CSV table of N, CA and C in Angstrom, one decimal:
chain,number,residue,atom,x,y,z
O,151,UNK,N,33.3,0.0,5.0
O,151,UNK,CA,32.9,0.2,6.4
O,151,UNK,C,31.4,0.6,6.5
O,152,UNK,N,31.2,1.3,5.9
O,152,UNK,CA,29.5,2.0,5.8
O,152,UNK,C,28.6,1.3,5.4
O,153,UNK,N,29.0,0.6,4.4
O,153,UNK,CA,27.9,-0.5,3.5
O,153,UNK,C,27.8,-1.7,4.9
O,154,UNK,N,29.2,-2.2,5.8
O,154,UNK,CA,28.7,-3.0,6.5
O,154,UNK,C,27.9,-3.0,7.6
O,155,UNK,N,28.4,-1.6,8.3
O,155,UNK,CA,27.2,-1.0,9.4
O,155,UNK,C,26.4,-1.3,8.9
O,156,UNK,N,26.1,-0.7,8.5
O,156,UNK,CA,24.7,-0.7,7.5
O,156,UNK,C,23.7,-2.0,7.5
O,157,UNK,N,24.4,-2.8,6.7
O,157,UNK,CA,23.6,-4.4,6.7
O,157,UNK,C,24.2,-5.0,7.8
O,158,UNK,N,24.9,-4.9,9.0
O,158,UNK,CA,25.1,-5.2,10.5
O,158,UNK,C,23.5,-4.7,10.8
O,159,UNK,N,23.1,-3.1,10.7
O,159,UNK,CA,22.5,-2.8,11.7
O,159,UNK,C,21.0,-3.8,10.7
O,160,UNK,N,20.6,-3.7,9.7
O,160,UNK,CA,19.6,-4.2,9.2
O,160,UNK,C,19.5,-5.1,9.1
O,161,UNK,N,20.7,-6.5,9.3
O,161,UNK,CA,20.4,-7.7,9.7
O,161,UNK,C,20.1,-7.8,11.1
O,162,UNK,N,20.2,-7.3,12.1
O,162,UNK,CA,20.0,-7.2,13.4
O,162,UNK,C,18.7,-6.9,13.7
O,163,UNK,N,17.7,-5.8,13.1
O,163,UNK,CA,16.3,-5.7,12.6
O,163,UNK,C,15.8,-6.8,12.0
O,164,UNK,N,16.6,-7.2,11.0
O,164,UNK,CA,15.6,-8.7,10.7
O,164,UNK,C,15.5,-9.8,11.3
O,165,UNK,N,16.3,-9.9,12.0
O,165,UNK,CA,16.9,-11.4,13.2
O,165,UNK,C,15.6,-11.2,14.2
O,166,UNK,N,15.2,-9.9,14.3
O,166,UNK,CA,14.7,-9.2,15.7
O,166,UNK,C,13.1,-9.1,14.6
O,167,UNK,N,12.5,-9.5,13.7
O,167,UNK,CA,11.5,-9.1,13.3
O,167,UNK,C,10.9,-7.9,13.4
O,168,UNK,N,11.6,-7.0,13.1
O,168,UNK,CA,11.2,-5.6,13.2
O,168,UNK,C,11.3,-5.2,11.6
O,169,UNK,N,10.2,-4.2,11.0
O,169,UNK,CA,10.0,-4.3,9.6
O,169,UNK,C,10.3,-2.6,9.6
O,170,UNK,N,9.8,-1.7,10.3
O,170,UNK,CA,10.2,-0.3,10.7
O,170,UNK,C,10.9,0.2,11.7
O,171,UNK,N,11.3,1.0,11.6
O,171,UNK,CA,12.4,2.1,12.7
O,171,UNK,C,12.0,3.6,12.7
O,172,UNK,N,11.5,4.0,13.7
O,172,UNK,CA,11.2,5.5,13.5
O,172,UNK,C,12.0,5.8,14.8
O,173,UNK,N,12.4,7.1,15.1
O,173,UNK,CA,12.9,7.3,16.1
O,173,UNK,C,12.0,7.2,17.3
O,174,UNK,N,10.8,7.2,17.6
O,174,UNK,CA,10.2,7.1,18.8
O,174,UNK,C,9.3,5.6,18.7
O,175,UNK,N,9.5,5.3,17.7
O,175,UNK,CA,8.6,3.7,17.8
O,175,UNK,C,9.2,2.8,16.9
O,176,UNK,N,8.6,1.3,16.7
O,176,UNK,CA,9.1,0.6,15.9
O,176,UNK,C,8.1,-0.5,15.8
O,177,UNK,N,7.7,-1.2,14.3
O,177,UNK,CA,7.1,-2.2,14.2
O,177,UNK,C,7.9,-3.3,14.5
O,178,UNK,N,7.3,-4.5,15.5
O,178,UNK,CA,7.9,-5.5,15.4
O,178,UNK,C,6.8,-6.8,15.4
O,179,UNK,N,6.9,-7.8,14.6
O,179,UNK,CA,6.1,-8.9,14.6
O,179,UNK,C,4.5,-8.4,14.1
O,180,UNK,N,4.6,-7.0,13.1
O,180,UNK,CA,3.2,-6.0,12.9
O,180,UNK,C,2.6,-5.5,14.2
O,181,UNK,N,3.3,-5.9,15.3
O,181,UNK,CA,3.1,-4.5,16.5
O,181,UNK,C,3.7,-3.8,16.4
O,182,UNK,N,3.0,-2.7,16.5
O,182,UNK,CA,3.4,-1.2,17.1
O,182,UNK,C,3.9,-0.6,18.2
O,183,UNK,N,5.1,-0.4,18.6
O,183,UNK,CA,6.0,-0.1,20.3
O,183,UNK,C,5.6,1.5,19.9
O,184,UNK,N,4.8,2.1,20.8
O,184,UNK,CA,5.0,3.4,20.4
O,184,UNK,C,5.4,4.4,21.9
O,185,UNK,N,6.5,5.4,21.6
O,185,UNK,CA,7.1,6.2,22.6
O,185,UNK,C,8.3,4.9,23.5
O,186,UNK,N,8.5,4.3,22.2
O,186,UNK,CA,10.1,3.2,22.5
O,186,UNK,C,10.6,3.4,22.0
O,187,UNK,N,11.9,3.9,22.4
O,187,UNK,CA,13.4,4.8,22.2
O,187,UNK,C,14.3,2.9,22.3
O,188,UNK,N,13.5,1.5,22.4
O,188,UNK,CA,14.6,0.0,21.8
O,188,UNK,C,15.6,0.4,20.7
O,189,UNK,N,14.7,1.1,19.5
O,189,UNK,CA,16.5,1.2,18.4
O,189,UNK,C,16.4,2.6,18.1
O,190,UNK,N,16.3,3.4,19.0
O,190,UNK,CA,16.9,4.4,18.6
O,190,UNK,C,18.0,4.5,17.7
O,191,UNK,N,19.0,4.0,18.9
O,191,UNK,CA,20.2,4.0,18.6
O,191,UNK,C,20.7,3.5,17.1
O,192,UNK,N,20.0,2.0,16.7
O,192,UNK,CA,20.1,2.0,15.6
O,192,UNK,C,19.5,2.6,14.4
O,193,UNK,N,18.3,3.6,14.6
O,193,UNK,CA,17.7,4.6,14.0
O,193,UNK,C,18.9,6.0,14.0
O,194,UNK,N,19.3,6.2,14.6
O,194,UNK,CA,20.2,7.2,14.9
O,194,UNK,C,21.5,6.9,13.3
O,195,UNK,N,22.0,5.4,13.8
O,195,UNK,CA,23.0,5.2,13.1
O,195,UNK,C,23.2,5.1,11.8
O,196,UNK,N,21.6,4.4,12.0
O,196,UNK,CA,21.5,4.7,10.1
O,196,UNK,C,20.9,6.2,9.4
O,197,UNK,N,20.7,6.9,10.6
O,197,UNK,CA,20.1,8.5,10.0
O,197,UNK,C,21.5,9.0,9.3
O,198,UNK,N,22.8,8.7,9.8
O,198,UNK,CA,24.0,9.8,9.8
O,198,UNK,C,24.3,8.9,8.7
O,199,UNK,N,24.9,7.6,8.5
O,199,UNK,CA,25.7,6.8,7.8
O,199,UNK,C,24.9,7.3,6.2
O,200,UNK,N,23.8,7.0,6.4
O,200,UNK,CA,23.0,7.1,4.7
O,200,UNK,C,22.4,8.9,4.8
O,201,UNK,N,21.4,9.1,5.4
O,201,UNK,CA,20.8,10.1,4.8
O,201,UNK,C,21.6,11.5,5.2
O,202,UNK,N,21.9,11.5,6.7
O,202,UNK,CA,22.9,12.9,6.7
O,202,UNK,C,23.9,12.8,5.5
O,203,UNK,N,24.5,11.7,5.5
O,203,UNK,CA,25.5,11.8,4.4
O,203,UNK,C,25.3,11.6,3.0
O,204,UNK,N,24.4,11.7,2.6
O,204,UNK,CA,23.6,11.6,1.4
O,204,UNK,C,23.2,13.2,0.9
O,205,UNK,N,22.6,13.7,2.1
O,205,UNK,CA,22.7,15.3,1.7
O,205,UNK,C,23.9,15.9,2.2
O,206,UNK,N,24.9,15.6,2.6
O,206,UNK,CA,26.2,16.2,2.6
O,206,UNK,C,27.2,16.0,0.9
O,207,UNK,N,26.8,14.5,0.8
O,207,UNK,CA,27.8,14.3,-0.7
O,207,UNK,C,26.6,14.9,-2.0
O,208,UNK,N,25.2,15.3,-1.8
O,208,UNK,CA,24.6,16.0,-2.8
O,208,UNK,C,24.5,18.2,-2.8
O,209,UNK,N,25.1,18.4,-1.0
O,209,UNK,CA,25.3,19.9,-1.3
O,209,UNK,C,23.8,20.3,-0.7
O,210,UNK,N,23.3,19.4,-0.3
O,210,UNK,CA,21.8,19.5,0.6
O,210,UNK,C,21.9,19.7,2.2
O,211,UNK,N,21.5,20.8,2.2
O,211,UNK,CA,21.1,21.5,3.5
O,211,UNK,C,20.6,20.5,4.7
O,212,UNK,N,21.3,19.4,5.4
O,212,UNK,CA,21.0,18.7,6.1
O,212,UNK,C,20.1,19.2,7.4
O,213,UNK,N,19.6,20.6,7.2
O,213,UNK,CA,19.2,21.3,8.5
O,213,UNK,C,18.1,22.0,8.0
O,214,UNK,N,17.5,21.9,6.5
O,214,UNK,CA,16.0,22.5,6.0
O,214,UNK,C,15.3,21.6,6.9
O,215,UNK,N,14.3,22.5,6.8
O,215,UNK,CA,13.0,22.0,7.6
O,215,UNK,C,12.1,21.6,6.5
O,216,UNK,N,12.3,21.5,4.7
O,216,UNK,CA,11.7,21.2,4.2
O,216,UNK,C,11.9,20.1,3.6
O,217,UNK,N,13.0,18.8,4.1
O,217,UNK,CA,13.3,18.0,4.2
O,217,UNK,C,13.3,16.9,5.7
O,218,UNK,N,12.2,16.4,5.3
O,218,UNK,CA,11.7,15.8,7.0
O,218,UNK,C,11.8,14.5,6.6
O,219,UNK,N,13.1,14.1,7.5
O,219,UNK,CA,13.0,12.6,7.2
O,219,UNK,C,12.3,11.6,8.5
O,220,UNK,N,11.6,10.4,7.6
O,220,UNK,CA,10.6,10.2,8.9
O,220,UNK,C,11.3,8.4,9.7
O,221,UNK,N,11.4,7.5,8.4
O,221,UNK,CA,11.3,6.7,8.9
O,221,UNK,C,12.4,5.2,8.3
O,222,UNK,N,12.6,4.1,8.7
O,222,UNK,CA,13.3,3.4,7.7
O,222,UNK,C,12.7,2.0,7.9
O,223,UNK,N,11.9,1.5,6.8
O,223,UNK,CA,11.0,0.4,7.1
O,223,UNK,C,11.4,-0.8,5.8
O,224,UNK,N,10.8,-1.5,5.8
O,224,UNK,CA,10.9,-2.5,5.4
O,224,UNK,C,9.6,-3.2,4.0
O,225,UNK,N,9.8,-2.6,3.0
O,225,UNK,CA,8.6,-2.9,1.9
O,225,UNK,C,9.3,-3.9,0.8
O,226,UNK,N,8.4,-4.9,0.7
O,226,UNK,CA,8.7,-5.7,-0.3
O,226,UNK,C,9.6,-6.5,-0.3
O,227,UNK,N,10.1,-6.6,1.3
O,227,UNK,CA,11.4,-7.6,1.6
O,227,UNK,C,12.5,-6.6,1.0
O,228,UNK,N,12.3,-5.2,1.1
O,228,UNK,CA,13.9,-4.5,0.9
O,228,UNK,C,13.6,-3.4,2.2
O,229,UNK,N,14.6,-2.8,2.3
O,229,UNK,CA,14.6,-1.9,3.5
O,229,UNK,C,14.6,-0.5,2.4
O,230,UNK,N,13.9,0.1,3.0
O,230,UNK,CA,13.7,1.6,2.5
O,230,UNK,C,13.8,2.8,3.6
O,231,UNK,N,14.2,4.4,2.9
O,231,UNK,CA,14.1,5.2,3.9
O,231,UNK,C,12.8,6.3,2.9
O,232,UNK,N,12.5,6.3,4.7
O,232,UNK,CA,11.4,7.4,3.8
O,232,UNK,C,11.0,8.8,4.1
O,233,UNK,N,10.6,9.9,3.5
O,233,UNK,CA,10.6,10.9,4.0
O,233,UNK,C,9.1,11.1,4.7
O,234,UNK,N,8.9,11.8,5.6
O,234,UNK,CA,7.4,12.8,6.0
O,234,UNK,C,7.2,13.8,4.8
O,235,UNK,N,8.3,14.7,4.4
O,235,UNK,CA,8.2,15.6,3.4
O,235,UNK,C,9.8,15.9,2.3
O,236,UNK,N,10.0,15.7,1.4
O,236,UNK,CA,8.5,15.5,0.3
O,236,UNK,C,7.8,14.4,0.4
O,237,UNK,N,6.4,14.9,0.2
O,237,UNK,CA,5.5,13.1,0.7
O,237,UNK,C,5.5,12.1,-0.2
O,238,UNK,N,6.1,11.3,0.5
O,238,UNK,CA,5.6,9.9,-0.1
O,238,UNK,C,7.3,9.6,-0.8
O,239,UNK,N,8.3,10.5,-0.5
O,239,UNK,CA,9.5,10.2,-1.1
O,239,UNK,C,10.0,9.0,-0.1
O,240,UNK,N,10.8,8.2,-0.7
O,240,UNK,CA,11.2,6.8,-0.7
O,240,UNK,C,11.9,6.4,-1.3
O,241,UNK,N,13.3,6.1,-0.6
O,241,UNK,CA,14.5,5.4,-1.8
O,241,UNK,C,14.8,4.3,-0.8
O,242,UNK,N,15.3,2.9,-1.8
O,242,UNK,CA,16.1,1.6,-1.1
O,242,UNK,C,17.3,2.3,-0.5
O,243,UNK,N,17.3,1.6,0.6
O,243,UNK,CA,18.6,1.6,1.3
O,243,UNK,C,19.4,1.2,0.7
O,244,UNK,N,19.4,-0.2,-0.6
O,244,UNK,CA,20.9,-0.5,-1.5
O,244,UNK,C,21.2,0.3,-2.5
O,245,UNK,N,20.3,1.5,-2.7
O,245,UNK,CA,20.5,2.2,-4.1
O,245,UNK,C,20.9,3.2,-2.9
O,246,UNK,N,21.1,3.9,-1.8
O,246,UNK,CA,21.7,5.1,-1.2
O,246,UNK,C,23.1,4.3,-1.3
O,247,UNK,N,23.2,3.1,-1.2
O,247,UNK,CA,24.8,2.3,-0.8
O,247,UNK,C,25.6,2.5,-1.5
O,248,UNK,N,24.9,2.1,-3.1
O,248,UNK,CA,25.0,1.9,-4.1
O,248,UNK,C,25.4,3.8,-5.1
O,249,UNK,N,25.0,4.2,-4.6
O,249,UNK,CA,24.8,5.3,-5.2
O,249,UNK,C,24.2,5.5,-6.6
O,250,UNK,N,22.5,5.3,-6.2
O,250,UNK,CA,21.9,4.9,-7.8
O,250,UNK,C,20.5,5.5,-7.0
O,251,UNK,N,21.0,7.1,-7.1
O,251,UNK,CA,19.5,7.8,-6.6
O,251,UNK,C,19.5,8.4,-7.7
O,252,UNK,N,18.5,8.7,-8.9
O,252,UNK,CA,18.3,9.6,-9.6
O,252,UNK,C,18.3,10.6,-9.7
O,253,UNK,N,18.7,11.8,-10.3
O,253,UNK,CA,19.0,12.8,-10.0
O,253,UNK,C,17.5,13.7,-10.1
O,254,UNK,N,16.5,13.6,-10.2
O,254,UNK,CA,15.0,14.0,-10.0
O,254,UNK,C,15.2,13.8,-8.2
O,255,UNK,N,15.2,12.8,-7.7
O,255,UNK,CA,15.2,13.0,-6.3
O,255,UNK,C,16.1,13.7,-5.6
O,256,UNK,N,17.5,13.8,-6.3
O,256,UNK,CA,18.1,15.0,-5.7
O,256,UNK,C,17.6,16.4,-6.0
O,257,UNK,N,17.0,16.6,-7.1
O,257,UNK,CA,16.8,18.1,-7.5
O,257,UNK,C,15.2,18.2,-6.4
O,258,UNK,N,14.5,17.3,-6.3
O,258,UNK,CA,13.5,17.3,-5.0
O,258,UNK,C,13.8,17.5,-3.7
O,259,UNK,N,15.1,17.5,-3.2
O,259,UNK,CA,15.7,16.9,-1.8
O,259,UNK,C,16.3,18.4,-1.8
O,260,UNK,N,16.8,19.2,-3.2
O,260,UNK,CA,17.2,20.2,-2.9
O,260,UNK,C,16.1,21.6,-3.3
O,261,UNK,N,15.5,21.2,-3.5
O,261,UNK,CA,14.4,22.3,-3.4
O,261,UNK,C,14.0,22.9,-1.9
């Protein structure tokens, strides 16, 4: 069920040429919609499905403020989620599916 939301909501992004998702904007066609709440909702869906529940099944404080998640974009023809802080943290969306995060990024996620 989760894996298909999932690639539902991110085929739906790619049908729709949109390469990023941030909660208040979104790249589409390499424009920038900025203070557009269009996918929220699918921004929303995939916050709770993968990353809330990613620091719930690792024992991670889903409510630190030193875990800022920013955005979920599209590099290299894979979909990625990425943080604001720790900077520059970045895991594929098929390895959160998959459950193939290394455990260095968990001991970073729980710091």
């Amino acid at each position: 069920m989760l894996e298909k939301t999932v690639k539902y909501i991110l085929d739906k992004l790619d049908k729709a040429n949109v390469t990023c998702i941030d909660y208040a904007y979104y790249i589409k066609d390499d424009e920038m919609f900025e203070d557009s709440y269009d996918y929220c909702d699918e921004f929303d869906k995939l916050y709770d499905l993968l990353i809330f529940n990613l620091y719930v099944k690792h024992g991670i404080d889903p409510y630190d403020d030193s875990n800022s998640f920013n955005k979920f974009k599209k590099e290299n023809g894979k979909w990625v989620a990425e943080w604001f802080n720790p900077m520059e943290l970045a895991i594929k969306v098929d390895d959160i599916l998959n459950n193939r995060i290394p455990s260095q990024v968990i001991e970073i996620l729980e710091e």
